[in-house]
Coordinates of C-alpha atoms in Angstrom, one line a residue:
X1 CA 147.1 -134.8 -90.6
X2 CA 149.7 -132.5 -91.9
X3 CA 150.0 -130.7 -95.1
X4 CA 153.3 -130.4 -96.5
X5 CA 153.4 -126.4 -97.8
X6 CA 155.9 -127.2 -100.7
X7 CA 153.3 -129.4 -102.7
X8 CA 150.6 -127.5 -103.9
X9 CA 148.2 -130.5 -104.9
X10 CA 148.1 -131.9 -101.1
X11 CA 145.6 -128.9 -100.4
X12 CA 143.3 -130.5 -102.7
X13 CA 143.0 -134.1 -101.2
X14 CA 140.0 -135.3 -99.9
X15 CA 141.1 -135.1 -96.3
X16 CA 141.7 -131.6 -96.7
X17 CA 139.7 -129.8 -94.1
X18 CA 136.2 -127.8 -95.4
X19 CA 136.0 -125.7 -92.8
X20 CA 137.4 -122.7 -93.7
X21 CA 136.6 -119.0 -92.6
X22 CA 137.9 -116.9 -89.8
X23 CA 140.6 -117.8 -87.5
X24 CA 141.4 -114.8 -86.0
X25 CA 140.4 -111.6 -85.1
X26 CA 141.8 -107.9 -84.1
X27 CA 140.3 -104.7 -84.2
X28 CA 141.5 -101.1 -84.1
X29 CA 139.7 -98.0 -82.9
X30 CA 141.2 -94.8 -82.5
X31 CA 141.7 -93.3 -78.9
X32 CA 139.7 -89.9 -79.2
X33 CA 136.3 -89.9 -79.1
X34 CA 132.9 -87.7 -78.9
X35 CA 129.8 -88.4 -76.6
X36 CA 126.5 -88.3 -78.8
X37 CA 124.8 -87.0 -76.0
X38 CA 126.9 -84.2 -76.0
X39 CA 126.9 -84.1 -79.7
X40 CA 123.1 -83.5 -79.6
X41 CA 123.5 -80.6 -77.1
X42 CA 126.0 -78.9 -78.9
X43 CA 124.4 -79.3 -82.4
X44 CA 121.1 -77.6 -80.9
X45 CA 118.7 -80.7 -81.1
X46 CA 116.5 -81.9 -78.7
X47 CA 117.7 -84.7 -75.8
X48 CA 118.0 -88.3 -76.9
X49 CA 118.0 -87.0 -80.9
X50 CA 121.2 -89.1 -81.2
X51 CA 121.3 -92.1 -78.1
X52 CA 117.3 -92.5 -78.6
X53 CA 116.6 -91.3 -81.9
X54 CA 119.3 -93.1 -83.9
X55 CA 120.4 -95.2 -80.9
X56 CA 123.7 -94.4 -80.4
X57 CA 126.5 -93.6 -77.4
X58 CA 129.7 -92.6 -78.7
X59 CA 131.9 -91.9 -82.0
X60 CA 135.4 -92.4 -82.6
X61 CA 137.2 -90.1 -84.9
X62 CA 140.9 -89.4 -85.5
X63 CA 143.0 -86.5 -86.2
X64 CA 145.4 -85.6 -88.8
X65 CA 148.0 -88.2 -87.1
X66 CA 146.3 -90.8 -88.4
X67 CA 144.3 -91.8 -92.5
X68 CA 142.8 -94.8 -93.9
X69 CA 146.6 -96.0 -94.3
X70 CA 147.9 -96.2 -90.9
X71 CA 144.5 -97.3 -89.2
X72 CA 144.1 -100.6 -91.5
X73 CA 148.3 -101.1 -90.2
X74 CA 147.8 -101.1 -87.0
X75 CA 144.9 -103.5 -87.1
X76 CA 147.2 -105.5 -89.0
X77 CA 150.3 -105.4 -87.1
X78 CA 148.4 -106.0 -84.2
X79 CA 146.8 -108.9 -85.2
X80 CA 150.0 -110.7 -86.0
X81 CA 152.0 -109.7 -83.0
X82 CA 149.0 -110.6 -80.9
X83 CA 148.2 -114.1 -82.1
X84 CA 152.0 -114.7 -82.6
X85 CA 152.2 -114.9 -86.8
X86 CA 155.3 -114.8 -88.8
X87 CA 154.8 -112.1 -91.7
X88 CA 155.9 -114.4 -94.0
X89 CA 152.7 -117.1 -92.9
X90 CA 150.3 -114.6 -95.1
X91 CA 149.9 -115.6 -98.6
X92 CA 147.2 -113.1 -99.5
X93 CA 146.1 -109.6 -98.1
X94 CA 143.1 -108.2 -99.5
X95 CA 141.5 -105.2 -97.9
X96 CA 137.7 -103.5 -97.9
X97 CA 137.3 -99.8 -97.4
X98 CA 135.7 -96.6 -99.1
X99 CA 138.2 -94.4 -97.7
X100 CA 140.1 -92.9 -100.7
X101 CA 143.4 -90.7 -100.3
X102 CA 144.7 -92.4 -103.8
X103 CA 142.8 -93.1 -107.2
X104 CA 145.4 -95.6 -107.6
X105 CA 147.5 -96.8 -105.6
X106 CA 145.9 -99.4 -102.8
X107 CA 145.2 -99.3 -99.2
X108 CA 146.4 -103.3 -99.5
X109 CA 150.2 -101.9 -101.0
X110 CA 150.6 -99.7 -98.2
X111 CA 150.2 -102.5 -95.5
X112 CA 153.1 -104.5 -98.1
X113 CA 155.7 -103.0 -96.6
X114 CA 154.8 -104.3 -93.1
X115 CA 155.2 -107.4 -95.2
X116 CA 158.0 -106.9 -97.1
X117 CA 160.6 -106.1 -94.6
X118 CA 160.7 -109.5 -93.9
X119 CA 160.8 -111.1 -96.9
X120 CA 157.4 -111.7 -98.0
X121 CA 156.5 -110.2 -101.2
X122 CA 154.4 -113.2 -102.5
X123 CA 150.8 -111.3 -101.2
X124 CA 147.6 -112.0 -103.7
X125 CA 144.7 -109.4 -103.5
X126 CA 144.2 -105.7 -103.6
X127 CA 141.4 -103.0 -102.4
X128 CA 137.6 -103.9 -103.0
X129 CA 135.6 -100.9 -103.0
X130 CA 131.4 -100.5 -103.2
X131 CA 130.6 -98.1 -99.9
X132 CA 130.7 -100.8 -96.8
X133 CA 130.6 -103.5 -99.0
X134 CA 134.2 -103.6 -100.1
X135 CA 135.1 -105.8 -96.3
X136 CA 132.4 -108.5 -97.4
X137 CA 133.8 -108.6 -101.0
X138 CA 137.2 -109.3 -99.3
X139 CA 136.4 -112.3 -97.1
X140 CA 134.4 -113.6 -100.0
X141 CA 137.9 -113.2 -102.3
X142 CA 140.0 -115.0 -99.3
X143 CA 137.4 -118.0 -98.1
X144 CA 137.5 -119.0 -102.0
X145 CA 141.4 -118.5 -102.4
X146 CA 141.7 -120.8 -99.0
X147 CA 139.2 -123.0 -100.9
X148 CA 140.9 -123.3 -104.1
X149 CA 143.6 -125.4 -106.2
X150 CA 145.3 -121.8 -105.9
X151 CA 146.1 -121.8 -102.3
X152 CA 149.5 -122.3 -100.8
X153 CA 149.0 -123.7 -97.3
X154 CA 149.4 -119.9 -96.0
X155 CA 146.9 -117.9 -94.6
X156 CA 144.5 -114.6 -95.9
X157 CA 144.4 -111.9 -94.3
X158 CA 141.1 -109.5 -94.7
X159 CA 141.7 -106.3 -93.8
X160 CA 138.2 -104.3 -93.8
X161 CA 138.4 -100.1 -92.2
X162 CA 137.5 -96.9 -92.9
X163 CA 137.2 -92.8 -91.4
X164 CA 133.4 -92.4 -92.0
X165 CA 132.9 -88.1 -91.5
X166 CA 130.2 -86.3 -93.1
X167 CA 129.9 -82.5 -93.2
X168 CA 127.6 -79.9 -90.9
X169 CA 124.3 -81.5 -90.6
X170 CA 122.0 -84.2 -89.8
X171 CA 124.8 -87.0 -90.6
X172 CA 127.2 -85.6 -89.0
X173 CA 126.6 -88.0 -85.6
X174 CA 126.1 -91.2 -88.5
X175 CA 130.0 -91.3 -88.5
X176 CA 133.0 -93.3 -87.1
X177 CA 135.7 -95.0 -87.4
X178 CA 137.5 -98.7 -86.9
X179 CA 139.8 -101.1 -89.1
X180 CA 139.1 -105.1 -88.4
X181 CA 141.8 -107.7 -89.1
X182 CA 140.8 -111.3 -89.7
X183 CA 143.3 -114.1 -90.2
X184 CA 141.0 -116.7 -92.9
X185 CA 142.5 -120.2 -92.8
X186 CA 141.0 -123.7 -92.8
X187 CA 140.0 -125.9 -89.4
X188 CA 138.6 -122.5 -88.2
X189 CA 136.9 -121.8 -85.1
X190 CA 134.1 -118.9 -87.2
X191 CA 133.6 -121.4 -90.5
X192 CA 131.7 -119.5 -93.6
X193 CA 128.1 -121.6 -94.2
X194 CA 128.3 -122.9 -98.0
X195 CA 124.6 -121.0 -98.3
X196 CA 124.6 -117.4 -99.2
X197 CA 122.2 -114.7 -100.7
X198 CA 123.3 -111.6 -102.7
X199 CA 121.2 -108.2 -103.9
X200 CA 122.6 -105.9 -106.5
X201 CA 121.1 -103.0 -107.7
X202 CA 121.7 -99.8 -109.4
X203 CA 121.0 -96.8 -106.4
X204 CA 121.9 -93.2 -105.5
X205 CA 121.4 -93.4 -101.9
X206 CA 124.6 -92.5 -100.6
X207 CA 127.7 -91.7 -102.9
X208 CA 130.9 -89.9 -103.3
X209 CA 131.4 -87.9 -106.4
X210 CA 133.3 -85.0 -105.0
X211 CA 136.6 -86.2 -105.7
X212 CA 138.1 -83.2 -103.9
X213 CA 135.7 -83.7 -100.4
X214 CA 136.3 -86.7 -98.4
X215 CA 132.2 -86.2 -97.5
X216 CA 129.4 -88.2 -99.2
X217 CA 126.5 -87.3 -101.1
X218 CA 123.4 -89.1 -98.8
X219 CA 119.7 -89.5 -99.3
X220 CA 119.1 -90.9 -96.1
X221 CA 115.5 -92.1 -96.1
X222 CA 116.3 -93.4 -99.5
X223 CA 119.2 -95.1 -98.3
X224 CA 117.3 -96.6 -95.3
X225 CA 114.7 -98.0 -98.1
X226 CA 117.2 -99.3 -100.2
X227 CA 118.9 -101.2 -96.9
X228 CA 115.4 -102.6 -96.1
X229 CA 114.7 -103.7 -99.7
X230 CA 118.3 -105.3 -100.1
X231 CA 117.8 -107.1 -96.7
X232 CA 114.3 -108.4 -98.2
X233 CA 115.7 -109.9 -101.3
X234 CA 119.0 -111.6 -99.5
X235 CA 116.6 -113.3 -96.7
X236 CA 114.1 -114.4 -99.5
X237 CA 116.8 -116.0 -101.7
X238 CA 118.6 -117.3 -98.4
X239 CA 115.7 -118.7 -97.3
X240 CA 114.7 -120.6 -100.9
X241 CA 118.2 -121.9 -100.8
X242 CA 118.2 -123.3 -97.4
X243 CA 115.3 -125.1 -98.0
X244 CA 116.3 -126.6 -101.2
X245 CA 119.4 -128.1 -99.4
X246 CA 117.4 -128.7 -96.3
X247 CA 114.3 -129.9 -97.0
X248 CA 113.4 -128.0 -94.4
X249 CA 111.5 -124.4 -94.1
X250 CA 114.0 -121.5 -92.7
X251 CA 113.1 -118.6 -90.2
X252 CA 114.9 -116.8 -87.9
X253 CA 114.1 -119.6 -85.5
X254 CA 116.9 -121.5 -87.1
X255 CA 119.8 -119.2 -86.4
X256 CA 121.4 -118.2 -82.8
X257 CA 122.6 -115.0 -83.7
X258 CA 122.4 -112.2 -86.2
X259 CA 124.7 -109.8 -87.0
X260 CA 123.7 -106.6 -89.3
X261 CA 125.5 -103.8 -91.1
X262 CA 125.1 -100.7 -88.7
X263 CA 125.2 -97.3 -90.3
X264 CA 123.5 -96.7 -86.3
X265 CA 121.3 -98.7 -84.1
X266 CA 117.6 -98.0 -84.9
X267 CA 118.2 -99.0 -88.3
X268 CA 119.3 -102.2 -86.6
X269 CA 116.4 -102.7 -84.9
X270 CA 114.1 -102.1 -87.6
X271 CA 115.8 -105.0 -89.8
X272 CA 115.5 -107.2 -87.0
X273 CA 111.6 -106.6 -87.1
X274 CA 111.4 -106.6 -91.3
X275 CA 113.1 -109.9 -90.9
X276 CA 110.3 -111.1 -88.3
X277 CA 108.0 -109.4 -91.3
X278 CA 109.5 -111.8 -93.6
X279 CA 109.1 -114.6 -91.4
X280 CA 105.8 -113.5 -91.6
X281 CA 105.3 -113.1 -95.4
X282 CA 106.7 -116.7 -95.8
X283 CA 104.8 -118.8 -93.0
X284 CA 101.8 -116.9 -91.0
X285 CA 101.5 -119.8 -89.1
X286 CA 104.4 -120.1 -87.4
X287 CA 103.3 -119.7 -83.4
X288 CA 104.7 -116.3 -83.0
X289 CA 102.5 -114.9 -85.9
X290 CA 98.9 -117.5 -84.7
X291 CA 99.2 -116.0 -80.7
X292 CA 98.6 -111.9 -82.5
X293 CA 96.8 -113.2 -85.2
X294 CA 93.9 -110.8 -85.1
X295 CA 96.6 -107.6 -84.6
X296 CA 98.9 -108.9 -88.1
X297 CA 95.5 -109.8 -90.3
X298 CA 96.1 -106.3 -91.8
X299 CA 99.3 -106.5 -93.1
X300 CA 98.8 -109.9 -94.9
X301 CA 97.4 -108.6 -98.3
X302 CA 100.0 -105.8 -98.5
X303 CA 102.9 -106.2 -101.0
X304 CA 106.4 -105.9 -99.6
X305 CA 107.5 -103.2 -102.0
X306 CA 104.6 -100.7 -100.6
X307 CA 105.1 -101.5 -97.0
X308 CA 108.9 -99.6 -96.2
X309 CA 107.4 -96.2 -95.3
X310 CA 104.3 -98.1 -93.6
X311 CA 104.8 -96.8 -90.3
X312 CA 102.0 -99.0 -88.6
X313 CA 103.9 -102.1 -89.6
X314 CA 107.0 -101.0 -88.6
X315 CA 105.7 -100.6 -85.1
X316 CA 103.8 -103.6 -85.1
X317 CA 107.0 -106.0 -85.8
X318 CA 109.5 -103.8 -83.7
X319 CA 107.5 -104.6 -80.6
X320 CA 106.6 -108.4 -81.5
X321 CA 110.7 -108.5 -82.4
X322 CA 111.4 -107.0 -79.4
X323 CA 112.1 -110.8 -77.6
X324 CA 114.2 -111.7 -80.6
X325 CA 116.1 -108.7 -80.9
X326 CA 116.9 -109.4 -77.2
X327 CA 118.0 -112.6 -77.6
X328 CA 119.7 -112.9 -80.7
X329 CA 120.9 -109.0 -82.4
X330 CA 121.6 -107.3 -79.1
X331 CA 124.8 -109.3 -78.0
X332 CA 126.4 -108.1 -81.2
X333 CA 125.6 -103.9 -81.0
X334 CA 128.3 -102.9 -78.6
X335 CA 130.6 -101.5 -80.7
X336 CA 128.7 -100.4 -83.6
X337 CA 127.0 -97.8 -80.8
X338 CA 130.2 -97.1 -78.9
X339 CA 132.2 -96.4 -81.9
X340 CA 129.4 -95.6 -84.5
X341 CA 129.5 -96.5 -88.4
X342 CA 132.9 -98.0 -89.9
X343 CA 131.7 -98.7 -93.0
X344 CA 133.6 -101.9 -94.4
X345 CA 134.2 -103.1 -90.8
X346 CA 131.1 -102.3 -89.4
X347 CA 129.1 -105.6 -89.4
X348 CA 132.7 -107.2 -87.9
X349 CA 132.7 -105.3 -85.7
X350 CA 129.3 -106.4 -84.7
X351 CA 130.5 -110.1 -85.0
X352 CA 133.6 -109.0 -82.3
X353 CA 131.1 -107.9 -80.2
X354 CA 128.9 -110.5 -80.3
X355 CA 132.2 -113.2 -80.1
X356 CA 133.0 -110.7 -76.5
X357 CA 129.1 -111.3 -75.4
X358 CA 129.8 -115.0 -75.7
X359 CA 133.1 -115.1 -73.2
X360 CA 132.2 -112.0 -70.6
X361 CA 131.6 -113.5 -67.4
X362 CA 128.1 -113.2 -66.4
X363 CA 126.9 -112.0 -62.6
X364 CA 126.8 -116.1 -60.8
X365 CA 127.3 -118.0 -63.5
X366 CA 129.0 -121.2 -63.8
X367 CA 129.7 -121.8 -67.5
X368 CA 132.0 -123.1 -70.2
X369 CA 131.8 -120.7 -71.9
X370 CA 133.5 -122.3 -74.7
X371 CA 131.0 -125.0 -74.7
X372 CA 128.3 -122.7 -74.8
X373 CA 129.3 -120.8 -78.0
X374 CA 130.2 -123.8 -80.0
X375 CA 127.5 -124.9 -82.9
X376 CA 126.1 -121.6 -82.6
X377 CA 124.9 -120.7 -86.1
X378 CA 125.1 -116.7 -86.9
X379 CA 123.1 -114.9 -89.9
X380 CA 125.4 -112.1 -91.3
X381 CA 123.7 -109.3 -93.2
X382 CA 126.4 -107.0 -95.5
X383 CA 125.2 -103.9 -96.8
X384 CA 126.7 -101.1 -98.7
X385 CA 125.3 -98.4 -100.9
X386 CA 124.5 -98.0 -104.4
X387 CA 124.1 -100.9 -103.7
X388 CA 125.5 -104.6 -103.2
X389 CA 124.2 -106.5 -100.8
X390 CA 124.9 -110.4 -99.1
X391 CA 123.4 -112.6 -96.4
X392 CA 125.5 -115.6 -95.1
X393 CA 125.8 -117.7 -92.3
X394 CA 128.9 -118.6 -90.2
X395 CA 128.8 -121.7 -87.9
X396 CA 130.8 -122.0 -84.7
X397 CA 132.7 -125.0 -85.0
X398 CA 135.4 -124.4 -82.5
X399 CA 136.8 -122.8 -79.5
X400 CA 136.5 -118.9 -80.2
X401 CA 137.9 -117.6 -76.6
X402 CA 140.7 -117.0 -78.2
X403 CA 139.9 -113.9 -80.2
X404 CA 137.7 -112.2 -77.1
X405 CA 141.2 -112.4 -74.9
X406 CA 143.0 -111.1 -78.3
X407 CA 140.6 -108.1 -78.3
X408 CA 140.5 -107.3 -74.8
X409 CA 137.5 -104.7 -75.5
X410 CA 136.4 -103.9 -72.2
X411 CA 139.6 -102.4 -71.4
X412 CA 140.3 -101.0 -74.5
X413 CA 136.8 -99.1 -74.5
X414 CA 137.9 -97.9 -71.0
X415 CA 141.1 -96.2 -72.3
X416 CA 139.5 -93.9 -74.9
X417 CA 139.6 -89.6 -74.2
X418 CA 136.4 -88.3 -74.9
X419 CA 137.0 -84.9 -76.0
X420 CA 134.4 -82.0 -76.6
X421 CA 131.8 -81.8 -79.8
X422 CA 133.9 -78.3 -80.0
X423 CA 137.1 -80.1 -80.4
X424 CA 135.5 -82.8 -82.6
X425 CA 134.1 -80.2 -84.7
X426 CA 137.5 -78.1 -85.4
X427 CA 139.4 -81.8 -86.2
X428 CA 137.0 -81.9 -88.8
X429 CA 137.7 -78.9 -90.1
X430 CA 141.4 -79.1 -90.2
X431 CA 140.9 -82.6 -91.6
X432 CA 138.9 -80.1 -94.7
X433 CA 141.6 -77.9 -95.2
X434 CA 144.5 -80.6 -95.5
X435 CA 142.4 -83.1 -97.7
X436 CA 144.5 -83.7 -101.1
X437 CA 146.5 -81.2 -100.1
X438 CA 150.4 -81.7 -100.7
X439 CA 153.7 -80.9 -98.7
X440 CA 151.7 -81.3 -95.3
X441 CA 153.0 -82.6 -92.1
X442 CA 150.4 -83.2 -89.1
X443 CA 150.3 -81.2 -85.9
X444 CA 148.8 -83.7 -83.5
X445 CA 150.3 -85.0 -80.5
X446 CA 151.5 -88.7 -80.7
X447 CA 151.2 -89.5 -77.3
X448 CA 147.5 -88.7 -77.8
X449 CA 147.5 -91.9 -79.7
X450 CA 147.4 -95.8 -78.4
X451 CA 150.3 -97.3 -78.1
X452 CA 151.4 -99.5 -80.8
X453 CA 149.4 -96.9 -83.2
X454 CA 150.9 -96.1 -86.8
X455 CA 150.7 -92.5 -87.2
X456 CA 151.3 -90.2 -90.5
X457 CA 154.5 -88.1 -90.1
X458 CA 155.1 -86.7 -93.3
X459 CA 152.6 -85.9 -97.3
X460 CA 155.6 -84.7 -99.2
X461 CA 155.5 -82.5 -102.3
X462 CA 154.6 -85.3 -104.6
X463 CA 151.5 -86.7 -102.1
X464 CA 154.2 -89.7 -101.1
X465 CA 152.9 -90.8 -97.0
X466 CA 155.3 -91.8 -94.6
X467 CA 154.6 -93.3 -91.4
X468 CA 155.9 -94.7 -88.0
X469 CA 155.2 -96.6 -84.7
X470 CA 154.4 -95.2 -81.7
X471 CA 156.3 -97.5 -78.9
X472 CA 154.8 -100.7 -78.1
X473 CA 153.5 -100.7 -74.8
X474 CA 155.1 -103.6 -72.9
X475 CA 151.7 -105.1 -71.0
X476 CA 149.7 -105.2 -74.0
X477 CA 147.4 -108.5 -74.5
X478 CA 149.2 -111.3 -76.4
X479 CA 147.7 -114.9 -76.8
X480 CA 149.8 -118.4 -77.1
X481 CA 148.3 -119.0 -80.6
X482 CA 149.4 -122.0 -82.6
X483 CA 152.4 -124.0 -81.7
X484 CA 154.2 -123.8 -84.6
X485 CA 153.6 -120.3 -85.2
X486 CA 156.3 -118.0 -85.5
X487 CA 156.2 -114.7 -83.1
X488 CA 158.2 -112.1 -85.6
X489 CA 157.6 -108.4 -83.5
X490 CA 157.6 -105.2 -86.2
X491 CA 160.3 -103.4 -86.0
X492 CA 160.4 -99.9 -84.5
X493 CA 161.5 -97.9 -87.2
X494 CA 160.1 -95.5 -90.0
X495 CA 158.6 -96.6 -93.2
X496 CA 158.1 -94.7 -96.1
X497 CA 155.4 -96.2 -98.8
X498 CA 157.0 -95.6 -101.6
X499 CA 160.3 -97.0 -100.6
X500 CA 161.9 -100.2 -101.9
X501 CA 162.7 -103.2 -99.5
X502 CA 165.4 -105.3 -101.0
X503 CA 165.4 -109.0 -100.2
X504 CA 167.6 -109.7 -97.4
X505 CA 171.0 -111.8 -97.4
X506 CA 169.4 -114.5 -96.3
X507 CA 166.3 -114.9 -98.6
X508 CA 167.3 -118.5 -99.3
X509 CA 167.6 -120.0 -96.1
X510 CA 164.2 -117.8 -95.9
X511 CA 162.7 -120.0 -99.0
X512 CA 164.1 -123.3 -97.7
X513 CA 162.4 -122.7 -94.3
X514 CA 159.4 -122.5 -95.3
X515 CA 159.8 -125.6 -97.9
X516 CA 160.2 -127.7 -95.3
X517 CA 157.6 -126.4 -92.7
X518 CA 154.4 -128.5 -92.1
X519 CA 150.8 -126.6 -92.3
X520 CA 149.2 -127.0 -88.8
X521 CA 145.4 -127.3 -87.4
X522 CA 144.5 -124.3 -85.1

């Protein structure tokens, strides 16, 4: 069936397609990096503080070539030169970060003018902000737009990044950085579950009210608590809701996969094993919980809400997780520990990882891969301080090779310069100085960078950023995506965000194209 795009009521029919959600994936990271093991060293803790302790490998970081606004661009650029998409296919653009350089202006107008020099300036959707929240909130926005009377036959875009630093101290290794693209349409490949759980609460566990510091104010075991208590109430109302549309009792035994927010890895594995605990909580007699009977009769009579700091417990379901963990959180950790907490994108970048687990050939196997993923069902956990909170589930409904070729991670990983905790440590500090600071350009060397990376080249007098390209490297990964999809590369040229981009010449025959274009199944 297609969809004309010039008649807005034909996307409400009941043949129209309920399978909306993600499409389309890209991911950016930058190219420097530190090794935690290193980190440790040089910070004067003990070995395995950092890769055993809070389970992590390596952090990416960035230099003063490169903010919130150029990172989130190249994600985005990238994902529509790699999966062939006309600018002018995206009807809304709505982007999740915590990264601030503007009390203002948005992330999401910045990325317009990637937009806008081609003609499209019809883009719904702005910045959603609550810690690493804000990405969640976003593809929440664009699934219902896709969903609604309101949509246009074009796609959403969800743009979800962030520069995650903390000052001189314990956090210091907790940070990262990464932008994720995902292209939201209907017929897709990752479709959004219609059950979902939420947790809001008023908290202080990590916030930012130094307006002139780019570094948070964190209570980290209260943080951790608040994660663990906001994970409880999502997977109890989750579960209540399943079962009232199922008629049928949830546990984890239900899912394939799960994916969790990862400020760093051992708080991973310790929602893995409270989720077990809920498991637990809900039906004791599950076979898991009647084979170590005798070892869990203590914990039965214990109320949730005393149990966070209860150490024994803890233990107890990390080891009796330790299968499940294995099996189902695992696939989806590599990038949260090789590029360490992204805030908004973090948990996508989980679900990256876990869609490049699925397609990475395996030592003598014979598979379809493709086959193999396919009515997988993945439990997504979205967390971000102070606090907001969601569960959902996203059910594999079609081919998803696709977006592991797109991303190309293996490689990618490979390319990264790891550079010195003492090098790390001075970019931070330079990043200090220049920090809403005015009349600034930076000093770093672009050919540090990826190719096909936006950099910063200029803060003027009045805080105005401008930006441009590095070259395009000619071998990079490109997939044949959609048959009527129109490949439209990005200029290479400058762009200045506060400039205005009048409507080209031929902005009619522009209009009358897409009139009589037809909305196709991917």
């Amino acid at each position: 069936m297609t969809i004309p795009r010039d008649d807005p009521e034909a996307f409400v029919t009941a043949e129209s397609s309920k399978m909306v959600g993600i499409i389309g994936m890209e991911i950016y990271f930058p190219r420097t990096a530190v090794r935690q093991s290193e980190l440790e060293k040089f910070m004067g803790e003990k070995e395995g503080k950092f890769t055993i302790g809070l389970g992590q490998q390596n952090m990416a970081f960035c230099n003063d070539l490169e903010d919130i606004n150029s990172v989130c661009m190249t994600a985005v650029a990238n994902l529509l030169e790699k999966y062939n998409i006309a600018p002018t296919d995206i009807g809304r653009l709505e982007v999740g970060t915590e990264t601030l350089i503007d009390k203002s202006k948005s992330v999401k107008t910045s990325l317009c003018q990637l937009f806008n020099s081609h003609g499209n300036f019809d883009l719904e959707g702005v910045d959603n902000i609550n810690a690493c929240y804000g990405g969640t909130a976003a593809l929440l926005n664009t699934i219902s737009w896709v969903e609604s009377s309101a949509w246009d036959g074009r796609y959403g875009l969800v743009v979800c990044g962030d520069i995650a630093v903390y000052e001189e101290g314990p956090a210091r290794p907790t940070g990262g950085c990464a932008a994720v693209a995902m292209l939201i349409g209907r017929d897709a490949p990752l479709a959004m579950g219609s059950i979902r759980a939420s947790h809001m609460e008023d908290a202080y566990d990590f916030y930012k009210p130094k307006l002139d510091s780019e570094y948070p104010t964190v209570f980290g075991q209260e943080s951790n608590v608040c994660y663990l208590r906001a994970l409880d109430g999502c997977y109890r109302r989750f579960a209540l809701k399943y079962e009232s549309a199922n008629k049928t009792p949830f546990n984890l035994g239900q899912v394939d996969s799960v994916v969790l927010h990862s400020p760093y890895n051992k708080l991973v594995k310790k929602s893995g094993a409270r989720m077990l605990y809920n498991d637990f909580l809900r039906n004791p007699d599950l076979p898991i919980f009647k084979k170590n009977e005798k070892d869990l009769e203590p914990f039965k009579k214990l109320l949730p809400e005393n149990t966070y700091d209860n150490k024994e417990l803890e233990k107890t379901f990390i080891e009796l997780a330790r299968p499940m963990y294995a099996a189902k959180v695992e696939p989806s950790v590599l990038l949260p520990q090789e590029l360490g907490n992204s805030y908004t994108a973090s948990m996508y970048t989980g679900l990256l990882s876990l869609i490049h687990n699925w397609h990475k050939p395996k030592a003598g196997a014979q598979v379809d891969t493709e086959e193999q993923a396919k009515g997988k069902r993945v439990l997504m956990f979205s967390y971000g301080s102070g606090l907001a909170a969601t569960l959902y589930s996203i059910q594999v409904a079609g081919a998803t090779g696709h977006i592991a070729q797109a991303a190309n991670l293996e490689e990618r990983l490979k390319e990264r310069k790891f550079v010195s905790p003492q090098e790390f440590t001075e970019t931070l500090k330079d990043r200090e100085t220049k920090y809403g600071k005015f009349d600034w350009s930076p000093e770093g060397d672009p050919s540090e960078l990826f190719p096909g990376t936006y950099r910063l080249t200029k803060v003027d007098k009045h805080g105005r950023r401008s930006y441009e390209r590095v070259p395009v490297s000619p071998f990079r990964t490109t997939i044949n995506f959609g048959k009527q999809a129109i490949h439209s590369r990005m200029p290479s040229r400058s762009y200045h965000s506060s400039s205005s981009v009048a409507l080209h010449a031929g902005s009619k025959l522009l209009a009358a194209a897409l009139r009589s274009r037809r909305f196709f199944k991917v």
